[in-house]
CSV table of C-alpha atoms in Angstrom, one decimal:
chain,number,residue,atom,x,y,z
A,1,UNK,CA,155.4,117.4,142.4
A,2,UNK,CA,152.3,117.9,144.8
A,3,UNK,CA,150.0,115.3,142.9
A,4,UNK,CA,153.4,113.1,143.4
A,5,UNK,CA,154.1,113.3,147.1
A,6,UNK,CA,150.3,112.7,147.3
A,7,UNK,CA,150.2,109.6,145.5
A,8,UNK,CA,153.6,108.8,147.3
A,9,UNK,CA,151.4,109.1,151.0
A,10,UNK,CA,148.5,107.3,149.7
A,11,UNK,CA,150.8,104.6,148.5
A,12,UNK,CA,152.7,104.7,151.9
A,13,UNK,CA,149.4,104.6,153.6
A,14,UNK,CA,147.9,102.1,151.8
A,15,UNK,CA,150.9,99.8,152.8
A,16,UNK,CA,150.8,100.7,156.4
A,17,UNK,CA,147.3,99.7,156.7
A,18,UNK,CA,148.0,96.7,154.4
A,19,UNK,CA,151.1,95.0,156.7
A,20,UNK,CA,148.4,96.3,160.2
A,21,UNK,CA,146.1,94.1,158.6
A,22,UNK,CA,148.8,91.3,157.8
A,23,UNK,CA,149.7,91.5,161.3
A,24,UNK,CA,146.1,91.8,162.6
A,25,UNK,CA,145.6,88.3,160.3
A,26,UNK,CA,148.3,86.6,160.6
A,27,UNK,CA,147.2,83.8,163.4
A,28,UNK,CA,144.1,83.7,160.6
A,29,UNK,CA,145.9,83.2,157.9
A,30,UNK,CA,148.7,80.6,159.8
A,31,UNK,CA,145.6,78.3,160.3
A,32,UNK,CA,144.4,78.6,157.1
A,33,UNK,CA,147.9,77.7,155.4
A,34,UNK,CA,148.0,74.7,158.0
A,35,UNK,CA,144.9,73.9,156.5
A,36,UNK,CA,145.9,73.8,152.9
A,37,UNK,CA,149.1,71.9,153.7
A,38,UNK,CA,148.0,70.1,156.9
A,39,UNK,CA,148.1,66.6,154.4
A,40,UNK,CA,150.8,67.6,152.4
A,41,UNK,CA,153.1,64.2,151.7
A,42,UNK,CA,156.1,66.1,153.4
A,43,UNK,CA,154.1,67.8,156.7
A,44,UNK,CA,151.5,64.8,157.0
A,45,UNK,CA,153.3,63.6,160.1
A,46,UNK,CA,154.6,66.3,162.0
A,47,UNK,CA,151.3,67.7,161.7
A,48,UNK,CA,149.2,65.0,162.4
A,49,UNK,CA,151.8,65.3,166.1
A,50,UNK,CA,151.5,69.0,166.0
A,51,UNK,CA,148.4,69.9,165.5
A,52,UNK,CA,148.0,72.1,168.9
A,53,UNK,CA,149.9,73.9,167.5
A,54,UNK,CA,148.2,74.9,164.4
A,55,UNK,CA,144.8,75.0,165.7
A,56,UNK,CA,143.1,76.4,168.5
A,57,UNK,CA,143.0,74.3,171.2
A,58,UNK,CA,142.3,73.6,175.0
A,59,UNK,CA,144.2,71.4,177.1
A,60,UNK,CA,142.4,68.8,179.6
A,61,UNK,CA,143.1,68.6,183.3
A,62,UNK,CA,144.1,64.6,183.4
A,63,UNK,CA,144.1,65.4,187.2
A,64,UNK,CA,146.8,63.6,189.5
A,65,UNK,CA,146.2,60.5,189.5
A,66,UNK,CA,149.0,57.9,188.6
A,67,UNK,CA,148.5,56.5,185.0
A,68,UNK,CA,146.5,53.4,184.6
A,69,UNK,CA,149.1,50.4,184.7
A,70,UNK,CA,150.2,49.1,181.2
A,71,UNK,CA,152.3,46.1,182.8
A,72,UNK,CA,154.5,44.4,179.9
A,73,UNK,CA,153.5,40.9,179.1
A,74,UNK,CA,156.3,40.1,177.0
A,75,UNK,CA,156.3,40.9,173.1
A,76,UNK,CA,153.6,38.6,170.8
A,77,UNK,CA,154.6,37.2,167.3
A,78,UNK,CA,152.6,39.3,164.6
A,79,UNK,CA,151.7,38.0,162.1
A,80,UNK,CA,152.7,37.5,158.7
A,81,UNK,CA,152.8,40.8,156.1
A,82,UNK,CA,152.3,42.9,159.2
A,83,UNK,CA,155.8,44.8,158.6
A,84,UNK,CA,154.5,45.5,154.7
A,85,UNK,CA,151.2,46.8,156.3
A,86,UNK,CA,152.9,49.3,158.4
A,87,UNK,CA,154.5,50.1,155.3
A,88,UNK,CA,152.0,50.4,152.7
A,89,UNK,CA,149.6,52.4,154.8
A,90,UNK,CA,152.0,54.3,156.6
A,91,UNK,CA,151.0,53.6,160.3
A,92,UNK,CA,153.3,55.4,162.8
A,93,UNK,CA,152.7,54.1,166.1
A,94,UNK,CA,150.7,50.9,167.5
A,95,UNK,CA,150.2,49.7,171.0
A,96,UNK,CA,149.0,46.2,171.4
A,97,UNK,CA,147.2,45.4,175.4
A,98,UNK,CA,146.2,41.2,176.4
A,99,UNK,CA,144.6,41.4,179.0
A,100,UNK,CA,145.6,45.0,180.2
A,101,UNK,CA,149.0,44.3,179.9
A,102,UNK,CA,151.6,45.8,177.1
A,103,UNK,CA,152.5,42.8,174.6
A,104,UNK,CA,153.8,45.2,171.8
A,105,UNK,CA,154.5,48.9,171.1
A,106,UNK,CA,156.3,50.2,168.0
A,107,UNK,CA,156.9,54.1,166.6
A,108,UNK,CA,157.5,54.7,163.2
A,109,UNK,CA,158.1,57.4,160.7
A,110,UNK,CA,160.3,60.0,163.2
A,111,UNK,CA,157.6,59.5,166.3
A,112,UNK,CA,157.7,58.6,169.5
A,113,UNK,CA,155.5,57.5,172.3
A,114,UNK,CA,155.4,60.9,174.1
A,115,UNK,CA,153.4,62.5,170.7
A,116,UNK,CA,150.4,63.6,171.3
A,117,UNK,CA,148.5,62.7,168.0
A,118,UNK,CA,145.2,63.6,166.1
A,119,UNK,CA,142.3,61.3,167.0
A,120,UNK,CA,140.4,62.2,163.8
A,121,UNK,CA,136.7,60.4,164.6
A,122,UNK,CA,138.7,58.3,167.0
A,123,UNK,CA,136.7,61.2,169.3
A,124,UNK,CA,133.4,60.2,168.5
A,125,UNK,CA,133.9,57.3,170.4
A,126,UNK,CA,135.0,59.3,173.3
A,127,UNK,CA,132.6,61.3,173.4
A,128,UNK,CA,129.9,58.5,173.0
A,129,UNK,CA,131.6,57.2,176.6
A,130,UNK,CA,130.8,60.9,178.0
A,131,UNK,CA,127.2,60.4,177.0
A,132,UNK,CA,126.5,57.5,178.5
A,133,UNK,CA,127.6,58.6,181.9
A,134,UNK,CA,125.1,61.3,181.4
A,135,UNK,CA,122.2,59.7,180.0
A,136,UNK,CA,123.2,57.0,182.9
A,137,UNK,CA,123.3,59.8,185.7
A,138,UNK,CA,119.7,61.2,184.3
A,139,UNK,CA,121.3,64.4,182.7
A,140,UNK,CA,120.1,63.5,179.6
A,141,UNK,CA,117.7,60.4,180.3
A,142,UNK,CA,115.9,59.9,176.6
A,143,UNK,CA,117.8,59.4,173.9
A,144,UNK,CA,114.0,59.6,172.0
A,145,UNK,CA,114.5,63.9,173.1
A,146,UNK,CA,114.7,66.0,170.4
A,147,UNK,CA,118.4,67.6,169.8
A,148,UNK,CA,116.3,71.0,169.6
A,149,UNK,CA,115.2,70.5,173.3
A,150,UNK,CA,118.7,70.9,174.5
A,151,UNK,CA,120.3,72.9,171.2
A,152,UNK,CA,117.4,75.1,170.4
A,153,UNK,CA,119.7,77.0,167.8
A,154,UNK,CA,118.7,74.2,165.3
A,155,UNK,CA,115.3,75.1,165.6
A,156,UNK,CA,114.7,75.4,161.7
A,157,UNK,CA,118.0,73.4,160.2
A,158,UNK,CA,118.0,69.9,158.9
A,159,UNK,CA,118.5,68.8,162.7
A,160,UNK,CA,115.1,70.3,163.6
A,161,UNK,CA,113.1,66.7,164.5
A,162,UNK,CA,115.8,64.9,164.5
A,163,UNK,CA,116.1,63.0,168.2
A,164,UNK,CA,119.2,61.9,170.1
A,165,UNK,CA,119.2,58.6,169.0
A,166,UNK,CA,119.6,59.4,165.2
A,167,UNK,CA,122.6,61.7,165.8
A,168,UNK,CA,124.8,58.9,168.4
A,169,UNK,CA,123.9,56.2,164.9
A,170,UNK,CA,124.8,59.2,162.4
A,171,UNK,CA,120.9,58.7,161.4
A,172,UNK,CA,119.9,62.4,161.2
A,173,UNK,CA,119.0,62.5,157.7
A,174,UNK,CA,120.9,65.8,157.3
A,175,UNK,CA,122.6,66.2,153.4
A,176,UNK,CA,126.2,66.4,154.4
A,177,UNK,CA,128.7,66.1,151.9
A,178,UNK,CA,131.6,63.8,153.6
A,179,UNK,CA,134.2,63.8,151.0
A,180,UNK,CA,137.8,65.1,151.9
A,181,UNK,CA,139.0,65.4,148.6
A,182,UNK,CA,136.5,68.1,147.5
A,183,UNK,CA,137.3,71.6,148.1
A,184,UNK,CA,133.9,72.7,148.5
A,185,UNK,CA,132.5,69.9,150.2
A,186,UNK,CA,130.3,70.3,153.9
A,187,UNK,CA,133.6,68.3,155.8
A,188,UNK,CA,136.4,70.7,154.1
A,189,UNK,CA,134.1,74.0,154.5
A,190,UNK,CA,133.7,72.7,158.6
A,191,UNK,CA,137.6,72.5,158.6
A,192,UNK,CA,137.9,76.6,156.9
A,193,UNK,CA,135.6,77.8,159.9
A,194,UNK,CA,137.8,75.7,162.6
A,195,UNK,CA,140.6,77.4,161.0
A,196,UNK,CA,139.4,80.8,160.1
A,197,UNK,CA,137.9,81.4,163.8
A,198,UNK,CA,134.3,80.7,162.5
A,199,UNK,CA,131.7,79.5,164.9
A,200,UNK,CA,130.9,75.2,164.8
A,201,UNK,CA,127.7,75.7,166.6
A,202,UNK,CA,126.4,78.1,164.0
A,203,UNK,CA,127.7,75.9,161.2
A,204,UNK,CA,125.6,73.1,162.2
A,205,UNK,CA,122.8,75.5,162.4
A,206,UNK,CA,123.1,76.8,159.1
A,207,UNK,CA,122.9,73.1,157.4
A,208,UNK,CA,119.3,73.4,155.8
A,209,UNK,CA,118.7,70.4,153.6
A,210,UNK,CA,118.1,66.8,154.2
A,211,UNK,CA,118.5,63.7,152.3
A,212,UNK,CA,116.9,61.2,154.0
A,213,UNK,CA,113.9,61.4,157.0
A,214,UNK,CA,115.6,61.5,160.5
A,215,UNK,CA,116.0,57.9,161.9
A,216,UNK,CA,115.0,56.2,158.8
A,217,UNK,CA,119.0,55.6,157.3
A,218,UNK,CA,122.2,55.3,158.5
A,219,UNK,CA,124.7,58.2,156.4
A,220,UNK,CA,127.9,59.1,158.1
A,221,UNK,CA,127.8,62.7,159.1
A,222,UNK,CA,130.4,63.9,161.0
A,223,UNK,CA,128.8,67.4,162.1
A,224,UNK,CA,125.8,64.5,164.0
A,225,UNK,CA,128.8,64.3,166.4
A,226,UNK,CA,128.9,68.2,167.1
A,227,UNK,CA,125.4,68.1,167.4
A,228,UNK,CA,125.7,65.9,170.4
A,229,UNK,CA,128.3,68.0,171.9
A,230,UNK,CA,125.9,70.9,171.3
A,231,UNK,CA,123.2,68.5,173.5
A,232,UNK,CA,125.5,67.8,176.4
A,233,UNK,CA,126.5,71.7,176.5
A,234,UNK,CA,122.7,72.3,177.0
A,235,UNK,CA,122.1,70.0,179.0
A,236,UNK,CA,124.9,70.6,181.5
A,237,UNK,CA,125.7,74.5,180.5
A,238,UNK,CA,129.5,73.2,180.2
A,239,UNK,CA,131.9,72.6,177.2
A,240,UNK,CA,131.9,68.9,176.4
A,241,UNK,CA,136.0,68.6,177.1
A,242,UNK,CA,135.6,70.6,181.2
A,243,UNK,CA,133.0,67.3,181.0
A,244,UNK,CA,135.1,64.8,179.7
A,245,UNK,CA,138.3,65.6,181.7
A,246,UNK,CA,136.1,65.1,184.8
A,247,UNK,CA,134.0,62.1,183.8
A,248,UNK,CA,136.1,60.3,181.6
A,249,UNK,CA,139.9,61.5,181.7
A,250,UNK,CA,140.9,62.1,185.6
A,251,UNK,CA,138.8,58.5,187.1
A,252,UNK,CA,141.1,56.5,184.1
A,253,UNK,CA,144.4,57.6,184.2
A,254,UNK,CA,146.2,58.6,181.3
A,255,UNK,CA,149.8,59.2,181.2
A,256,UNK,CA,149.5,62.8,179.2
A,257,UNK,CA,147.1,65.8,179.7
A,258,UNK,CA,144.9,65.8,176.4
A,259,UNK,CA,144.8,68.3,174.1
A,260,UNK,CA,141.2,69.3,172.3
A,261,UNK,CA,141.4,71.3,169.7
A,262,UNK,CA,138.3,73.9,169.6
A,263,UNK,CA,137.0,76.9,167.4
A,264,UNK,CA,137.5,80.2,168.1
A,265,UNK,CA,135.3,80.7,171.3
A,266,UNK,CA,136.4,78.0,173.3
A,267,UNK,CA,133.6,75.3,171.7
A,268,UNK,CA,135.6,71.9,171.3
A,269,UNK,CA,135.8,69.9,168.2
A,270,UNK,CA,134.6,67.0,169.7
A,271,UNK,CA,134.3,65.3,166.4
A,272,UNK,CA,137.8,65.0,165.3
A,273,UNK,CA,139.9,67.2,167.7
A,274,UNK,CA,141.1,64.9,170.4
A,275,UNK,CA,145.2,64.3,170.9
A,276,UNK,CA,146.2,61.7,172.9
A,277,UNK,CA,149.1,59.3,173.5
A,278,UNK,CA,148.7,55.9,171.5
A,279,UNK,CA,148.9,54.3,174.9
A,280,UNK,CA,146.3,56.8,175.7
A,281,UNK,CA,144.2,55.8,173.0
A,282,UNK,CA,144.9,51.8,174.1
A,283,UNK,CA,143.9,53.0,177.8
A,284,UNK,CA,140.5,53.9,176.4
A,285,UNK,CA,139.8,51.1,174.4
A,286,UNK,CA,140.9,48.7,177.6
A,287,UNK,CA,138.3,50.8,179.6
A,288,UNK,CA,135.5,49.5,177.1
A,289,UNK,CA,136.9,45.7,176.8
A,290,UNK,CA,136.6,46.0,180.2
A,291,UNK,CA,133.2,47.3,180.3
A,292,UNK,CA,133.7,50.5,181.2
A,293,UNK,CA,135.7,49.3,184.3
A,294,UNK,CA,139.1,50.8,185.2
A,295,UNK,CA,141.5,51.6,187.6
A,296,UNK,CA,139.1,50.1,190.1
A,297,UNK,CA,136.3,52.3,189.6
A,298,UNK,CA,133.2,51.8,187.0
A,299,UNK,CA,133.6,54.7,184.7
A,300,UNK,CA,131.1,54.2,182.3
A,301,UNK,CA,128.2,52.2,182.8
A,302,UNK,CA,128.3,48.7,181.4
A,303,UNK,CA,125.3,49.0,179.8
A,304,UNK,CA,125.8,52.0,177.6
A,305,UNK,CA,129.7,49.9,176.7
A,306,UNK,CA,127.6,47.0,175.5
A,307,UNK,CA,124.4,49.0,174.4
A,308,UNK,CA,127.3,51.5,172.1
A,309,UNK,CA,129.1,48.6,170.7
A,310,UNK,CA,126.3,47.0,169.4
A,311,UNK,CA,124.6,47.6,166.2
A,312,UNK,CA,122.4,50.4,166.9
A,313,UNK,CA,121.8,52.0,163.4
A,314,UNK,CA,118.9,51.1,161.4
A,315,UNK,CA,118.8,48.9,158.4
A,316,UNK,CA,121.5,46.7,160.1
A,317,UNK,CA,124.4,49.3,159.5
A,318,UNK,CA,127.2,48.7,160.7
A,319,UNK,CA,127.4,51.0,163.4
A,320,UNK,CA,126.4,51.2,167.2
A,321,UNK,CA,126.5,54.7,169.8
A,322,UNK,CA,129.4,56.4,167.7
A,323,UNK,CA,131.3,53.2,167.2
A,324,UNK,CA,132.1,50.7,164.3
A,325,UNK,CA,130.2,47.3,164.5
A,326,UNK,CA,131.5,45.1,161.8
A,327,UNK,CA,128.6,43.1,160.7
A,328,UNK,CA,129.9,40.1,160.8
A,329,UNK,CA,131.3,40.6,164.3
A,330,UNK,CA,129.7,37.5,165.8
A,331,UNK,CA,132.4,35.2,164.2
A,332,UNK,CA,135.3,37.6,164.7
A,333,UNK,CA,135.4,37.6,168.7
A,334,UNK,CA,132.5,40.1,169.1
A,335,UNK,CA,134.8,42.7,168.0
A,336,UNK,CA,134.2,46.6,167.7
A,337,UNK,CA,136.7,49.8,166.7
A,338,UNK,CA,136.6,53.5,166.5
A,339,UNK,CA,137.6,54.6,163.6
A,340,UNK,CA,139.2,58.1,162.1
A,341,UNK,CA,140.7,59.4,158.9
A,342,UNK,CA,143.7,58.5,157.4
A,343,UNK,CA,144.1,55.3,159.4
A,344,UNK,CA,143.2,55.8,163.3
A,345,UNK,CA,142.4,53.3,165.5
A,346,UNK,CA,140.9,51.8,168.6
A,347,UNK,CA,140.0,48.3,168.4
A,348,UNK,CA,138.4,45.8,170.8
A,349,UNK,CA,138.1,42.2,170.4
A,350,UNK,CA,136.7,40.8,173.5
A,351,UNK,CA,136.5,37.1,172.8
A,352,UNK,CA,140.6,37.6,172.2
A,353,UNK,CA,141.0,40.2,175.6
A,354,UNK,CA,143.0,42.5,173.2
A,355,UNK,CA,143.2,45.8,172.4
A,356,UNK,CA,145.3,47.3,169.4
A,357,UNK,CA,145.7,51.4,169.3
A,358,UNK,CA,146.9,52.3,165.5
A,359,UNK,CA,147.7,56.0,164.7
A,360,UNK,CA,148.9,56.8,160.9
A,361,UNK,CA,149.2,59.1,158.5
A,362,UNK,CA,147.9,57.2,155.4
A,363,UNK,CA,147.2,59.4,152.2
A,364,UNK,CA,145.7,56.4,150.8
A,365,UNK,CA,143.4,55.9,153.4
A,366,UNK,CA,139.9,56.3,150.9
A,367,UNK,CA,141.5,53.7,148.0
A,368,UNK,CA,138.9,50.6,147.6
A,369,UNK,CA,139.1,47.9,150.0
A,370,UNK,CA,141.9,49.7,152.4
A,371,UNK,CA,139.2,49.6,155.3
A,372,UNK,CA,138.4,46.1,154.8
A,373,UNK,CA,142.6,45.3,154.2
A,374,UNK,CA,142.8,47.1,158.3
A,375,UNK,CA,140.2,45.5,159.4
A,376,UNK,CA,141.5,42.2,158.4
A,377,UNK,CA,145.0,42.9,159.9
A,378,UNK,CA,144.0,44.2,163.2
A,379,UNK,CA,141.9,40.7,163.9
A,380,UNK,CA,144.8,38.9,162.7
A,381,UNK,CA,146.6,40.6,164.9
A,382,UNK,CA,144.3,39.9,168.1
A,383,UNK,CA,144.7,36.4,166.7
A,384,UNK,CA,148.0,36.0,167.2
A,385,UNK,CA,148.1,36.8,171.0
């Protein structure tokens, strides 16, 4: 009976300590189921609305100024096989600006205009406009500077000799596996340590191996965009969202706080982690169609706008400072986007003064030809205004 009631303790024990633990892990392992199910068919959605409240996350002071004006302009006739778009690659919200003013805006799928909703790479370009106020106001005045000069933790990774230039045209050279159907690849294992309280910065640091020489090809990395947060926090000794709300946010006006979601000491995901209104998002993009210009004030400089929207990347990629250049832009009004996963977008087509803001939740979004198939919508729709 002793060995019993022994057993019968260590047993009791041993579950004790196991639900302490449980308890101890359980914000751990709520972000870590998020993760696993954050593209699930039935959550896609909600989450991709919700996603402060998976992750963690900082919200941005959008100061208290009065929103920048979206006046309405009356509604424009879209296009034909727009409706079967929406559809097919299930966009749930767009905002359509001519000439700063509101000449369509539709919610789909159970949203509504007041979500705030995942920017995806939709915050590279974002944070692209943060740099060029601070390579413009001499905080960070040579884009030729070694990242290591202001992020010395990459001293010895894939980033060491690597300058500024190559990581705002996703030119590092680092080997970065992008794909976000592999379990085990570079952009899914990022995604664990956001979730599992892990430290970004020391990710980026611990990427070792390169597949092409720094400056010498353009290869989408999306940890290049990190690195440049990790530059403007040296530079500046402050988090890349305190910057942005400051810089960026508060002079423009948008109608909702942002949300930025960040690992677990406060560093922001500055590559993906931005939520915003979709009106938000079409704010942003009117700032750059009118070169950096808005609510009166020049935000960011007009040269770093036309200098970032321009094919920057070498061997004539179709890329500029952290935005998409479409190579063939010269015949389709001069027109520019940013671009995120699963179907997010800001695009700018000058020549037609309009501005489309697309959010979706498309589990299709990597099939053949679906980014050429958007593409090819969103200038017929600035056509039609």
């Amino acid at each position: 009976m002793r060995v019993v009631r022994i057993v019968l303790r260590v047993v009791l024990l041993l579950t004790l300590l196991a639900g302490a633990a449980a308890v101890w892990k359980r914000d751990e392992i709520s972000r870590l189921l998020a993760v696993n199910s954050l593209f699930a068919p039935e959550n896609i959605v909600a989450n991709f609305s919700s996603m402060p409240t998976l992750f963690f996350h900082r919200t941005l002071d959008r100061g208290e100024a009065k929103p920048m004006p979206l006046p309405e302009g009356g509604d424009i006739t879209l296009p034909a096989g727009v409706d079967d778009w929406i559809e097919r690659r299930a966009v749930t919200a767009m905002v359509v600006l001519q000439d700063g003013r509101l000449v369509h805006e539709r919610y789909f799928r159970g949203t509504s205009p007041e979500d705030l909703r995942i920017s995806w790479s939709v915050a590279k370009s974002v944070l692209s406009a943060l740099f060029g106020v601070l390579h413009s106001d001499g905080t960070i005045p040579d884009l030729k500077e070694q990242v290591t000069k202001f992020a010395p933790l990459l001293v010895g990774s894939a980033y060491d000799g690597a300058t500024i230039h190559d990581v705002l045209t996703m030119s590092s050279g680092v080997a970065f596996n992008e794909d976000y159907f592999d379990y085990n690849s570079d952009i899914n294992r990022m995604g664990r340590v956001l979730a599992l309280g892990g430290a970004l910065d020391e990710f980026a640091a611990s990427l070792k191996e390169r597949a092409t020489p720094p400056g010498s090809h353009m290869h989408y990395v999306s940890i290049d965009t990190h690195v440049l947060g990790m530059v403007i926090k040296g530079a500046t000794g402050k988090d890349p969202a305190e910057l942005m709300s400051d810089r960026i946010v508060k002079p423009l006006g948008l109608e909702a706080a942002p949300v930025m979601l960040t690992d677990s000491g406060g560093t922001s995901f500055v590559l993906g982690g931005l939520n915003l209104r979709t009106r938000d998002y079409a704010r942003i993009g009117q700032m750059f169609l009118q070169l950096g210009n808005g609510m009166g004030q020049q935000i960011v400089p007009q040269e770093w706008v036309q200098a970032s929207t321009r094919l920057q990347a070498p061997g004539g990629a179709g890329y500029g400072y952290q935005w998409w250049v479409p190579k063939d832009t010269a015949a389709h009004g001069n027109d520019y986007f940013a671009h995120g996963i699963y179907g997010q977008y800001i695009y700018v087509n000058p020549e037609a003064r309009m501005v489309i803001a697309v959010n979706s939740a498309d589990l299709g979004f990597r099939e053949d030809g679906v980014d050429d198939e958007n593409l090819a919508m969103l200038r017929a729709i600035a056509q039609a205004g």
